[in-house]
Short mmCIF file of C-alpha atoms in Angstrom, two decimals:
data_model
loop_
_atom_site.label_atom_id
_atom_site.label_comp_id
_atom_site.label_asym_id
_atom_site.label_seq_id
_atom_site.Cartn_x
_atom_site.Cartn_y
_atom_site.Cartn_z
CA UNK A 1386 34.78 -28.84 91.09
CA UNK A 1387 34.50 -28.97 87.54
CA UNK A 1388 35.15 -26.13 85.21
CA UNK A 1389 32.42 -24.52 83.29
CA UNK A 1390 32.69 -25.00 79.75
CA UNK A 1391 31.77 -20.93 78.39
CA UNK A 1392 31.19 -22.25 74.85
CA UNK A 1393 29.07 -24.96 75.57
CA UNK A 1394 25.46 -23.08 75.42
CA UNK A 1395 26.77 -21.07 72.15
CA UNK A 1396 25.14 -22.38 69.07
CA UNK A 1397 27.02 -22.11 65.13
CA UNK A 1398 24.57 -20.33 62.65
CA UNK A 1399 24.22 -24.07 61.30
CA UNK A 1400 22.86 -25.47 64.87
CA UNK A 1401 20.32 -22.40 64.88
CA UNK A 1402 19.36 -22.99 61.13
CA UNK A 1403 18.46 -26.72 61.95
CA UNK A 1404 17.01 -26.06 65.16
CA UNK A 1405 14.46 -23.88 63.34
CA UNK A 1406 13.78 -26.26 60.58
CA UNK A 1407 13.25 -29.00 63.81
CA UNK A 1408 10.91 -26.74 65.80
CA UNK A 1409 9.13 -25.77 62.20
CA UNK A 1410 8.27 -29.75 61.78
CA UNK A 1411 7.10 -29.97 64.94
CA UNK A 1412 5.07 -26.72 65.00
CA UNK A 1413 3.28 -28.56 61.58
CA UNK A 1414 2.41 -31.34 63.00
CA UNK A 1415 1.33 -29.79 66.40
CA UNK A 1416 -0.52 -26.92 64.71
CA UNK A 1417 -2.22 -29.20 62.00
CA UNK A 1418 -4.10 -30.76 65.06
CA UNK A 1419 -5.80 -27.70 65.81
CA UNK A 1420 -6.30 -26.64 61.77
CA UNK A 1421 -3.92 -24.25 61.59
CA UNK A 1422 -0.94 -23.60 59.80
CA UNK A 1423 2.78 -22.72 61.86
CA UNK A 1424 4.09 -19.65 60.49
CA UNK A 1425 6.76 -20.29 58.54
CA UNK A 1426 3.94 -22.48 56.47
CA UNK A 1427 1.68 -19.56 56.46
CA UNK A 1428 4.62 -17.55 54.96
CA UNK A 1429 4.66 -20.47 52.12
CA UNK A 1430 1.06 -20.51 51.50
CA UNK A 1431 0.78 -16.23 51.40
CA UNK A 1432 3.76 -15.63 49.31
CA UNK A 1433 4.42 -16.44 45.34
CA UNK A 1434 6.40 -19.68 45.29
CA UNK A 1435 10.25 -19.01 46.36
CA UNK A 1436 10.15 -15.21 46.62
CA UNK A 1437 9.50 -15.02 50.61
CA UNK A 1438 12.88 -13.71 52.47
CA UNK A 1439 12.77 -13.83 56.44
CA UNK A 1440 14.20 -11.11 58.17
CA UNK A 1441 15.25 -11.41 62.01
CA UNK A 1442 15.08 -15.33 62.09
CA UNK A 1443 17.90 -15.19 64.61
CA UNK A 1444 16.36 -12.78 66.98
CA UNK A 1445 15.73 -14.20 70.41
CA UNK A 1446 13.55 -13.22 72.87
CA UNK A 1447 14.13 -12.14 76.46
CA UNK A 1448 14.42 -15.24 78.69
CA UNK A 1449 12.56 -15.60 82.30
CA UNK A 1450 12.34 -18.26 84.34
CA UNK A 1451 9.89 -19.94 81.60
CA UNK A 1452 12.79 -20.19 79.16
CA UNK A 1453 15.58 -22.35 78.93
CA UNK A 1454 17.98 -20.04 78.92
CA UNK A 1455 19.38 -21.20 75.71
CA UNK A 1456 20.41 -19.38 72.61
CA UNK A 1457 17.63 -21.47 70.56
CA UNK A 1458 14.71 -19.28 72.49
CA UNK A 1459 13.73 -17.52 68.83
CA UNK A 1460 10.85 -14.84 68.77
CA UNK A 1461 7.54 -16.47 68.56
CA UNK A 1462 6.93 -14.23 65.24
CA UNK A 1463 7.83 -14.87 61.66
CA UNK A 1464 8.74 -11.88 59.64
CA UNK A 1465 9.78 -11.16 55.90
CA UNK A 1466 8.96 -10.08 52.74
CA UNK A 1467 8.24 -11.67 49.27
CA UNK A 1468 6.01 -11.21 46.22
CA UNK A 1469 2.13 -11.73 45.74
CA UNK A 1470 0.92 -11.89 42.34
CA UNK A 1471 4.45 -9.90 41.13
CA UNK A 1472 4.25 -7.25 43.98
CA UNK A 1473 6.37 -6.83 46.73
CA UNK A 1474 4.84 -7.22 49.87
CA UNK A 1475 5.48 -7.29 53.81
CA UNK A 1476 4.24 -9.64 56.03
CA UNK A 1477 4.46 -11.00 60.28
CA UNK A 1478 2.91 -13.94 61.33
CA UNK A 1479 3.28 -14.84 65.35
CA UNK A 1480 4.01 -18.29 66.09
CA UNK A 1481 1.40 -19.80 68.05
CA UNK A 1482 3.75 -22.88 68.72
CA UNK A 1483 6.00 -20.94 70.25
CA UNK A 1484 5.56 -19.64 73.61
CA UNK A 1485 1.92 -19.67 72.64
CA UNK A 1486 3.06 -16.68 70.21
CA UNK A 1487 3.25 -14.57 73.75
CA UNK A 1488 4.45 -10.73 72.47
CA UNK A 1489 7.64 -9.03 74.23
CA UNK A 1490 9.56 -6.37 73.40
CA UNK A 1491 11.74 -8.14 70.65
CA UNK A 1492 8.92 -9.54 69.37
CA UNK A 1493 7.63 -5.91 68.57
CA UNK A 1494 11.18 -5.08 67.68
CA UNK A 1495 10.92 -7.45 64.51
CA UNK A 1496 7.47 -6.66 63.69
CA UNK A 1497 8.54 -2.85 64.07
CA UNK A 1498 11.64 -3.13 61.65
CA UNK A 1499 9.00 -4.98 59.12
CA UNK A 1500 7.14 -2.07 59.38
CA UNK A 1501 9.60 -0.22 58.43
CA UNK A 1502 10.62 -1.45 55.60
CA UNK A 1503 7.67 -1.76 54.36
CA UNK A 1504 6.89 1.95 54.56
CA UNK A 1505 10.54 2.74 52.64
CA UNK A 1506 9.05 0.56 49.85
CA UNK A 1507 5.59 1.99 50.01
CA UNK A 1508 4.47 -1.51 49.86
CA UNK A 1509 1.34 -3.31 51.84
CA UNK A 1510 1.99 -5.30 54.45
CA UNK A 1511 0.15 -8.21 56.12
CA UNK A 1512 -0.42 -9.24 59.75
CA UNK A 1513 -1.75 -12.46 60.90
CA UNK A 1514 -2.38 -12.59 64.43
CA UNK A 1515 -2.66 -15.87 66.54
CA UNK A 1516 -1.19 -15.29 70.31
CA UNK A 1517 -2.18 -15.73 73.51
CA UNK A 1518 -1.33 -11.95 74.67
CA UNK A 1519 1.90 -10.85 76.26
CA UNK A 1520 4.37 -12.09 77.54
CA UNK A 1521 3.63 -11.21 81.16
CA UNK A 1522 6.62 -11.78 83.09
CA UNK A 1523 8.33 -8.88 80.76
CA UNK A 1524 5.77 -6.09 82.18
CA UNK A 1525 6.18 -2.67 80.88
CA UNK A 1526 8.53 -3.78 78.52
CA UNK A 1527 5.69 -6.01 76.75
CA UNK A 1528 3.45 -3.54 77.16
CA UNK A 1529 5.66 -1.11 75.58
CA UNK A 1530 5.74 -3.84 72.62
CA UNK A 1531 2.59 -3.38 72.16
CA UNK A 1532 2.01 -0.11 71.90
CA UNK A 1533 5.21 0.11 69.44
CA UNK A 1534 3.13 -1.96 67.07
CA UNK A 1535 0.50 0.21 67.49
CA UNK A 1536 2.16 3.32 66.21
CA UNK A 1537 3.57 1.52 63.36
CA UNK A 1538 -0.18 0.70 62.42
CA UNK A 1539 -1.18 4.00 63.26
CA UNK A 1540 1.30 6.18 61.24
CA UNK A 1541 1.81 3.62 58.48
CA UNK A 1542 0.29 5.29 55.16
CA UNK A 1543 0.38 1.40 53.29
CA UNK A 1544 -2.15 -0.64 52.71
CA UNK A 1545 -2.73 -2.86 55.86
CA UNK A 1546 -4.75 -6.34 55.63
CA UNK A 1547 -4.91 -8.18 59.14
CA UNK A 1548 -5.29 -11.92 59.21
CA UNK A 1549 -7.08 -13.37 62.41
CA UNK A 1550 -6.05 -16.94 62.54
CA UNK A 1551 -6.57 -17.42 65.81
CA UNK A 1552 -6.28 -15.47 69.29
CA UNK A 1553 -6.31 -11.82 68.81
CA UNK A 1554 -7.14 -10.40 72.51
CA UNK A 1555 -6.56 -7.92 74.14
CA UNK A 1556 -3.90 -5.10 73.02
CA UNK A 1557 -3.85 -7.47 69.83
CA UNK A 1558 -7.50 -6.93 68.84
CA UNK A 1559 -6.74 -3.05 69.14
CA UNK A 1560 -3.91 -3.33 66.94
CA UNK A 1561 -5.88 -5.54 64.49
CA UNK A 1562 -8.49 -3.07 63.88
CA UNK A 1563 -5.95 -0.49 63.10
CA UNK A 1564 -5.98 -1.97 59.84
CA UNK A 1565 -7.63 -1.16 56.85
CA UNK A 1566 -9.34 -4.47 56.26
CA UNK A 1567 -9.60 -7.61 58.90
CA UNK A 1568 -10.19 -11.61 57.66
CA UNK A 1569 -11.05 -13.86 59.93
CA UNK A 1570 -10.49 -17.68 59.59
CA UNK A 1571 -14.02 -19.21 60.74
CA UNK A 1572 -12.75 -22.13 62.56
CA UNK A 1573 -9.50 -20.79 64.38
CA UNK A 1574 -10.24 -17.11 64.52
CA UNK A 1575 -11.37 -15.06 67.51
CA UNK A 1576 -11.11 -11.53 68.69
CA UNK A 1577 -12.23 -9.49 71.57
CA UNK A 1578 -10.63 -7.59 74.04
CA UNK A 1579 -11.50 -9.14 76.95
CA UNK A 1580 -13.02 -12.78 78.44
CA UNK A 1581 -16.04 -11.25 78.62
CA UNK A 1582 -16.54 -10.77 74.75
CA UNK A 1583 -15.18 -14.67 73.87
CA UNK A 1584 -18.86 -15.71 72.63
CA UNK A 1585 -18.75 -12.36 70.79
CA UNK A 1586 -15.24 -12.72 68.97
CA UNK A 1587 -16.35 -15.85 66.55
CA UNK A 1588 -15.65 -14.86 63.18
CA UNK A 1589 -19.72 -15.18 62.33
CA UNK A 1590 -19.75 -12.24 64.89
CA UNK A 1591 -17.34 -10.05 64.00
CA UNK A 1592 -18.87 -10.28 60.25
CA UNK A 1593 -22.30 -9.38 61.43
CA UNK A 1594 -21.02 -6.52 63.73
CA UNK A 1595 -19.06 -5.23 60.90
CA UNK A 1596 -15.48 -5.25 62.49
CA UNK A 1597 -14.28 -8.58 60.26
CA UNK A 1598 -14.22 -7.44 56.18
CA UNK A 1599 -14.18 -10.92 55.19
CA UNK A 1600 -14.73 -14.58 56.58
CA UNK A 1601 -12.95 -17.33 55.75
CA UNK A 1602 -12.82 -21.05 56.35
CA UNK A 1603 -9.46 -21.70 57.86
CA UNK A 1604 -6.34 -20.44 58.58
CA UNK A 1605 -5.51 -21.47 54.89
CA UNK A 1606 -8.55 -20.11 53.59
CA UNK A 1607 -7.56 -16.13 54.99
CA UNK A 1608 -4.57 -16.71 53.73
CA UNK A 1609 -6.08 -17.04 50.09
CA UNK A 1610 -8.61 -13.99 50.86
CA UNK A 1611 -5.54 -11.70 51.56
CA UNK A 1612 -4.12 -12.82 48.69
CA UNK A 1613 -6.81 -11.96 46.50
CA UNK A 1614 -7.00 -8.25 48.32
CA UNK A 1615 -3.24 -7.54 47.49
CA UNK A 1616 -3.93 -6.62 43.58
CA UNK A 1617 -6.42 -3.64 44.28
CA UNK A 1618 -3.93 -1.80 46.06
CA UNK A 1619 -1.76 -1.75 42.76
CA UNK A 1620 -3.97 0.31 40.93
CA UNK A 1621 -4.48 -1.47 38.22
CA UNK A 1622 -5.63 -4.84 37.03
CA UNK A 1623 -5.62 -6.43 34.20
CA UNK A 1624 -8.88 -7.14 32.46
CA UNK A 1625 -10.15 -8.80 28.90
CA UNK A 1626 -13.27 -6.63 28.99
CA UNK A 1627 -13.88 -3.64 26.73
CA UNK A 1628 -15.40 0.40 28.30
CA UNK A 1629 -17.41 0.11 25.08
CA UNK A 1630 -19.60 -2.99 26.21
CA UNK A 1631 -23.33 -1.95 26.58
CA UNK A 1632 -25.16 -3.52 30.08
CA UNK A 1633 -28.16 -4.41 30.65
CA UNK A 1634 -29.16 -3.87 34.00
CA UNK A 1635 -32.77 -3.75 36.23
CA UNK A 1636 -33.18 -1.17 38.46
CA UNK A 1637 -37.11 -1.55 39.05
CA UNK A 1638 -38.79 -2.57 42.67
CA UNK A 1639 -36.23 -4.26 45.32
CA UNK A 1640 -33.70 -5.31 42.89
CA UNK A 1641 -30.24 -6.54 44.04
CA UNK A 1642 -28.47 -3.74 43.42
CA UNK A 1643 -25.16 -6.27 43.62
CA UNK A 1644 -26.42 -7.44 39.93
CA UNK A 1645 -26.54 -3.87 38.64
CA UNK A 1646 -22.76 -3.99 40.07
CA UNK A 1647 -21.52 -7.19 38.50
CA UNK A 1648 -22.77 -6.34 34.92
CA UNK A 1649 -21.21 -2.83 34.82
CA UNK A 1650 -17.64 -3.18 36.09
CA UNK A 1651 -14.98 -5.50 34.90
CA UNK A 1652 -16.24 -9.10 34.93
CA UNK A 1653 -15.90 -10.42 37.59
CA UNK A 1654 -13.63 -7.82 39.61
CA UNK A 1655 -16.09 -7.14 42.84
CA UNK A 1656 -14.92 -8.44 45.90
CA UNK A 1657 -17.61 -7.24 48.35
CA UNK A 1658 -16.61 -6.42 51.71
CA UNK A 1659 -18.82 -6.54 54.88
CA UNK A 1660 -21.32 -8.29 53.71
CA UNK A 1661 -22.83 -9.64 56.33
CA UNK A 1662 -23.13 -5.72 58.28
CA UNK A 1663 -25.72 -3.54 57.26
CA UNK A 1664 -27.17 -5.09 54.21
CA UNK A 1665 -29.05 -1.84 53.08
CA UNK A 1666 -25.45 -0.65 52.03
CA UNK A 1667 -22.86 -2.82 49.31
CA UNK A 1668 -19.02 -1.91 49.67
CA UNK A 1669 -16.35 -3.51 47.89
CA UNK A 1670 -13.31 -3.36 45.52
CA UNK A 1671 -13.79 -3.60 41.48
CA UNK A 1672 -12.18 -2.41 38.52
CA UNK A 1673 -13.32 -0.29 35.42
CA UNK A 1674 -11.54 -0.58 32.24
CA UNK A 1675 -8.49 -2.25 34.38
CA UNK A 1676 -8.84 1.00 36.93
CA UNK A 1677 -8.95 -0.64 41.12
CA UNK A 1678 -11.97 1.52 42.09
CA UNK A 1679 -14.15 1.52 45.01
CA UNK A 1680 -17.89 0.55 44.73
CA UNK A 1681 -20.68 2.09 47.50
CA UNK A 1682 -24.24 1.37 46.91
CA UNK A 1683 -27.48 1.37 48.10
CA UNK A 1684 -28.87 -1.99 48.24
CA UNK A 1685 -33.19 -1.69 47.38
CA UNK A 1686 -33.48 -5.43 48.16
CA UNK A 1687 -32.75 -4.84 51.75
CA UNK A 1688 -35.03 -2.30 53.47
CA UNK A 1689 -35.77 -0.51 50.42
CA UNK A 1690 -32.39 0.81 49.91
CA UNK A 1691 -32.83 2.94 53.39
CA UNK A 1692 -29.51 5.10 54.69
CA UNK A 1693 -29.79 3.88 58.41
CA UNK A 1694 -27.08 4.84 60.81
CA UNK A 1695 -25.35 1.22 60.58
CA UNK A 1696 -24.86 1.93 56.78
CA UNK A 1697 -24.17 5.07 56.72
CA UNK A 1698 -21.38 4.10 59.59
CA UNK A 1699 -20.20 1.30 56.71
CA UNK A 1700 -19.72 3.34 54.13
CA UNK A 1701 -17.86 6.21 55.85
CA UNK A 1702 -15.75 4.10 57.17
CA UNK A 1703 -14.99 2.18 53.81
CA UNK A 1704 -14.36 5.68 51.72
CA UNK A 1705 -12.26 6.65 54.38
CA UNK A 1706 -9.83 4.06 54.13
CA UNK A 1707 -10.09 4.08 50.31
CA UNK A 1708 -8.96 7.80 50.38
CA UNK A 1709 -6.37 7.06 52.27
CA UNK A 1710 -5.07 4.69 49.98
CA UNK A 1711 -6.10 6.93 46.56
CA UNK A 1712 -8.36 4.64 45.33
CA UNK A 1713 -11.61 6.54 42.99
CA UNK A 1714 -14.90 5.91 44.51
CA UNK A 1715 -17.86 5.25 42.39
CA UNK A 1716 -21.29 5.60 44.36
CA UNK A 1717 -24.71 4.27 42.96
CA UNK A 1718 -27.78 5.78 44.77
CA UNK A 1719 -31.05 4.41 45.04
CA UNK A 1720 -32.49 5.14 48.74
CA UNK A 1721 -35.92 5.99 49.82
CA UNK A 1722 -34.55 8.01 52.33
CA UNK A 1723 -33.63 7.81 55.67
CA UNK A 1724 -35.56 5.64 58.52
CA UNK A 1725 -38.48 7.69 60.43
CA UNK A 1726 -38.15 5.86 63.26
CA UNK A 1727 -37.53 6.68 67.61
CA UNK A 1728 -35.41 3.73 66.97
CA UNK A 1729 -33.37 5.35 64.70
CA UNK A 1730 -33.35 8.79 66.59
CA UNK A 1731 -32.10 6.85 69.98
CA UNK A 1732 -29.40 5.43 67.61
CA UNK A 1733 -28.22 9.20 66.55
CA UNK A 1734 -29.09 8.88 62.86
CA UNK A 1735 -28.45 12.38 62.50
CA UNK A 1736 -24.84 12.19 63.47
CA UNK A 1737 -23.82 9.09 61.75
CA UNK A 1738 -25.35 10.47 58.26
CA UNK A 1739 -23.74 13.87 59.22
CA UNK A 1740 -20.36 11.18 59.34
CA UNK A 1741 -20.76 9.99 56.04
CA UNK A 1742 -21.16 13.78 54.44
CA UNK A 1743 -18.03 14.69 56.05
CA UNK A 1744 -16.46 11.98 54.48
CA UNK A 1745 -17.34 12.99 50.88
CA UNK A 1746 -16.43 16.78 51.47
CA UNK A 1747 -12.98 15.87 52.90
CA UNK A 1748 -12.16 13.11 50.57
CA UNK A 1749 -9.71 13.55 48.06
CA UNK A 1750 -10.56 10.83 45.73
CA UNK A 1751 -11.90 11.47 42.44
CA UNK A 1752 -15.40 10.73 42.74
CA UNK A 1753 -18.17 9.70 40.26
CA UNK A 1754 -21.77 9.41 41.54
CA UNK A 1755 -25.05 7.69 39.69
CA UNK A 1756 -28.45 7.91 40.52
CA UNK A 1757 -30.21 4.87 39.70
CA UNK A 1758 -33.55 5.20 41.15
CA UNK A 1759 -34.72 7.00 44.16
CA UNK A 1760 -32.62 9.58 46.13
CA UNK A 1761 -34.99 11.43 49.02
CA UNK A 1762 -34.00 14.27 51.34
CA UNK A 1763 -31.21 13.37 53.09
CA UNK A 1764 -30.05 10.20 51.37
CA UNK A 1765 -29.51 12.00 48.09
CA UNK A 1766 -27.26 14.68 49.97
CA UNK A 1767 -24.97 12.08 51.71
CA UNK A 1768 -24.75 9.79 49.12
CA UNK A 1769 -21.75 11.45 47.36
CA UNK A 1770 -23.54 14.94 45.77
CA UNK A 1771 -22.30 17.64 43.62
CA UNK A 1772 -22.41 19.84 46.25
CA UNK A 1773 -20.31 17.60 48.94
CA UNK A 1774 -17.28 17.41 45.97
CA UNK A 1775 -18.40 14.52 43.38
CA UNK A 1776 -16.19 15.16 39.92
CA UNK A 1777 -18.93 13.55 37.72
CA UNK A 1778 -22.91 12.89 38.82
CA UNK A 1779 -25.13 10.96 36.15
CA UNK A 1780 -28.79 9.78 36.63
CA UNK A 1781 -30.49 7.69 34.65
CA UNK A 1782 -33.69 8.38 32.86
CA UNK A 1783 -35.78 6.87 35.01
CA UNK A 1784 -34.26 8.14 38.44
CA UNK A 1785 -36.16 9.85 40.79
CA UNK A 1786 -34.79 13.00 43.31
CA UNK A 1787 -36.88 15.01 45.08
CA UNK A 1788 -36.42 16.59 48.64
CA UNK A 1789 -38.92 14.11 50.07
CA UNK A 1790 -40.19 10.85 49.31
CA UNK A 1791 -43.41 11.11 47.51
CA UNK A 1792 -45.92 9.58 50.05
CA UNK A 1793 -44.69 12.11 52.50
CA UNK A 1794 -44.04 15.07 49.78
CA UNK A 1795 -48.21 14.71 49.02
CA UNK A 1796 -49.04 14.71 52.32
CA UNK A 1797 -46.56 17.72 53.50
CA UNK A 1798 -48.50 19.33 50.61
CA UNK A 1799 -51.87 18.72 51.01
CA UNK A 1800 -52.30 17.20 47.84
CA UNK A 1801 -54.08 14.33 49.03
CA UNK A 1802 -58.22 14.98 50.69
CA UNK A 1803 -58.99 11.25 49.84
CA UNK A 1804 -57.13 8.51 51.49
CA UNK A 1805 -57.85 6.04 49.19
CA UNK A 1806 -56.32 7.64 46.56
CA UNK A 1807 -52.94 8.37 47.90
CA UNK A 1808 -51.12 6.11 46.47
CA UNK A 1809 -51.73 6.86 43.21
CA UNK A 1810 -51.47 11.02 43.91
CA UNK A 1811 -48.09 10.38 45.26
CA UNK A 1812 -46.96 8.01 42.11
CA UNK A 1813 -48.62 10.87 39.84
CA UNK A 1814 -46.13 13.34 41.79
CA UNK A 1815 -43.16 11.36 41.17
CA UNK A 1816 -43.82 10.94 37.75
CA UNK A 1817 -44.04 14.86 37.23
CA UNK A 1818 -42.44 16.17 39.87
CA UNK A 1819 -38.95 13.86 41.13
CA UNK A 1820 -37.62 13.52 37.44
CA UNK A 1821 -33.76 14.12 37.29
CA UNK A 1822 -34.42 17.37 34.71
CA UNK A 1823 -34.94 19.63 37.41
CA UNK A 1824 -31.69 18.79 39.20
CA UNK A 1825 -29.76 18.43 35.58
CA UNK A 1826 -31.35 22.23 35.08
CA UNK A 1827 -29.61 23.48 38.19
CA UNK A 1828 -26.35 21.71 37.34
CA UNK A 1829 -26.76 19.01 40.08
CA UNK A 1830 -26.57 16.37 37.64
CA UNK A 1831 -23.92 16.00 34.85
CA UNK A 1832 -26.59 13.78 32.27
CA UNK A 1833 -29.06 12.15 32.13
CA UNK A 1834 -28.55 8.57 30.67
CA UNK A 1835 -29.70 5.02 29.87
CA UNK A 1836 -29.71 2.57 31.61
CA UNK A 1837 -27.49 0.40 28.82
CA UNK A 1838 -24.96 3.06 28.39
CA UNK A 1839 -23.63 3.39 32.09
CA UNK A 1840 -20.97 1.07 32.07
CA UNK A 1841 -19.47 3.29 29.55
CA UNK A 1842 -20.46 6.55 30.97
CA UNK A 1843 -18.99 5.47 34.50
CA UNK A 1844 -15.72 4.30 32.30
CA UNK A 1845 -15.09 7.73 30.56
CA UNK A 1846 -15.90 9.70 33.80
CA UNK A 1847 -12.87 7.52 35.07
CA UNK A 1848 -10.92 8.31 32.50
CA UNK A 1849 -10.66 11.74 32.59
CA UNK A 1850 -10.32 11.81 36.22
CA UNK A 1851 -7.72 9.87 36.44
#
């Protein structure tokens, strides 16, 4: 019988080094079929050139009867840090080439100790998701893994930006949405919990339904998005434009309220996010004078600017996850109220705007509000108010608050004893009655200002805030 050679399954650090560079060219070129990028190229593509630094590259998995049994059985996840832009950043990426990127318990292990770091540094960290689920023949111990991961995402007071680049299922779409913002990669990405939700998991879908912040192309593509996120969780940006510069902006009829945004802040600083969910409401990420704020507005060219439950679910959401990474919230109203619908009552309006008050009061964020045009009963309550904690509310001159809107106001009044002429009684009690003065009298309102001066107005409220 021959004798059993004990060293002969015992790889040098040099045999593992080149059998990862080997099963990196062949996850390329297997990968690049499909349109995706292998990890380790995803790592290369994310990072700033040369600063990325993997940590656990030796860790190998648990083996089953699916392995080989050798020492060369590495964790289908990729995990380091490096720089973005100049700042430090953490980052996982599972390995779809490997075991189908199947999670276990030392694949949680290494995107644990990731998280960890990263919360020593205080520094964001990045997740991009692309397995098949767990690694089954592991049981508890994989689903342990998982929910590992999901305390890390759940205690983890850092920035969080989740990269779908392809399979997210299951425990993995839970832990995805733990994040503060999710990109999905059009062509690769999906995510859904079960089989049952496949058709619903496209990246189209998950932008309409408001789970997905941003859509991109490819794998590549989400790679560029998160990229481009990093920088507003610094603080501040760099900018060539002045506080001083006057605007010119239109806030008549159904404007695009996204124009009013893109002439007062920095040029060119707003990244919306959610786009594609509940139009009636704009959130994103801009600067001010060099200052990462967040934007919330009321959008008049869709549904007249209306605070349905979908938006008002939006931009809850959105401040909350700004507040919990300290970034100052400006909030431009113009809303002709709430919808008066049965639609909207089935929907539980009342709870969802109730939602988005709570978030206000409870924020901590310094907090500058502007009334632009109309703001109705309850949609100039919610929308960030003196009176739920905003530091600083302007209005400009030609802004209109009243308690109701004015078709209803006339009516609730009796104002009106000839139909035909209720349009023009309720424009007459606009004009008189839903200027700004009144709430500027009571101390509701800061100022009153024009329209060309509230890029610097918004700048110098920031200022003193922060």
């Amino acid at each position: 019988m021959a004798e059993k050679n004990f060293f002969s399954s015992r790889l040098t650090a040099a045999e593992m080094r080149k059998a990862l560079a080997d099963e990196q060219a062949r996850a390329d070129a297997e990968l690049a079929k499909a349109g995706k990028l292998s990890a380790a190229s995803r790592m290369a593509a994310l990072f700033d050139e040369g600063t990325f630094v993997e940590v656990g590259a030796y860790v190998g998995r648990k083996t089953t009867e699916l392995d080989s049994g050798n020492d060369d059985a590495f964790e289908p996840v990729v995990t380091g840090y490096g720089a973005i832009d100049g700042t430090l950043v953490f980052a996982f990426s599972q390995d779809f080439a490997r075991l189908s990127g199947a999670l276990g318990e030392m694949h949680a292990k290494k995107i644990a100790k990731i998280y960890e770091m990263a919360i020593v540094a205080e520094s964001p960290i990045i997740g991009i998701f692309d397995s098949a689920g767990a690694k089954v023949l592991e049981g508890a111990d994989a689903l342990a893994g998982y929910g590992s991961v999901m305390a890390c995402a759940a205690n983890a007071e850092i920035p969080q930006i989740a990269v779908v680049a392809g399979p997210c299922t299951g425990h993995a779409a839970v832990i995805a949405q733990m994040f503060d913002f999710v990109i999905a990669a059009g062509s690769t990405g999906k995510m859904y919990m079960s089989a049952a939700g496949e058709k619903l998991g496209t990246a189209e879908e998950l932008a309409k339904n408001g789970t997905a912040a941003l859509v991109a192309e490819n794998d590549a593509d989400a790679l560029a998005k998160a990229r481009k996120l990093v920088p507003y969780f610094t603080g501040e940006i760099a900018t060539g434009d002045t506080p001083n510069r006057l605007v010119s902006v239109n806030v008549d009829g159904a404007y695009d309220v996204r124009d009013v945004i893109a002439n007062v802040f920095d040029a060119g600083s707003f990244t919306e996010l959610y786009a594609e969910h509940a139009k009636s409401m704009v959130c994103g990420l801009a600067t001010m004078n060099g200052h990462v704020v967040a934007v919330v507005a009321n959008n008049p060219a869709e549904k007249d600017g209306r605070l349905c439950g979908c938006a008002a679910n939006k931009a809850a959401e959105f401040i909350e996850k700004c507040d919990a990474q300290d970034i100052p919230l400006v909030t431009l109203v113009d809303s002709c109220g709430v919808p008066a619908s049965e639609e909207a009552e089935a929907k539980c309006i009342s709870k969802k705007i109730a939602n988005l008050a709570k978030t206000y009061a409870l924020s901590y964020i310094p907090k500058v509000t502007v009334t632009l045009g109309r703001s109705y009963g309850a949609a100039y309550t919610a929308m960030g108010a003196k009176a739920l904690g905003a530091d600083v509310c302007l209005a400009l001159e030609s802004a209109k608050i009243a308690a109701m809107e004015p078709s209803s106001a006339v009516t609730f009044l009796g104002l009106v004893d000839d139909e035909s002429k209720h349009e023009k009684i309720a424009a007459e009690w606009a004009e008189k009655c839903a200027t700004p003065v009144a709430a500027a009298k009571s101390g509701h309102i800061d100022d009153i200002i024009s329209s060309d001066e509230l890029r610097q107005r918004i700048a110098a409220a920031l200022e003193m805030l922060l």
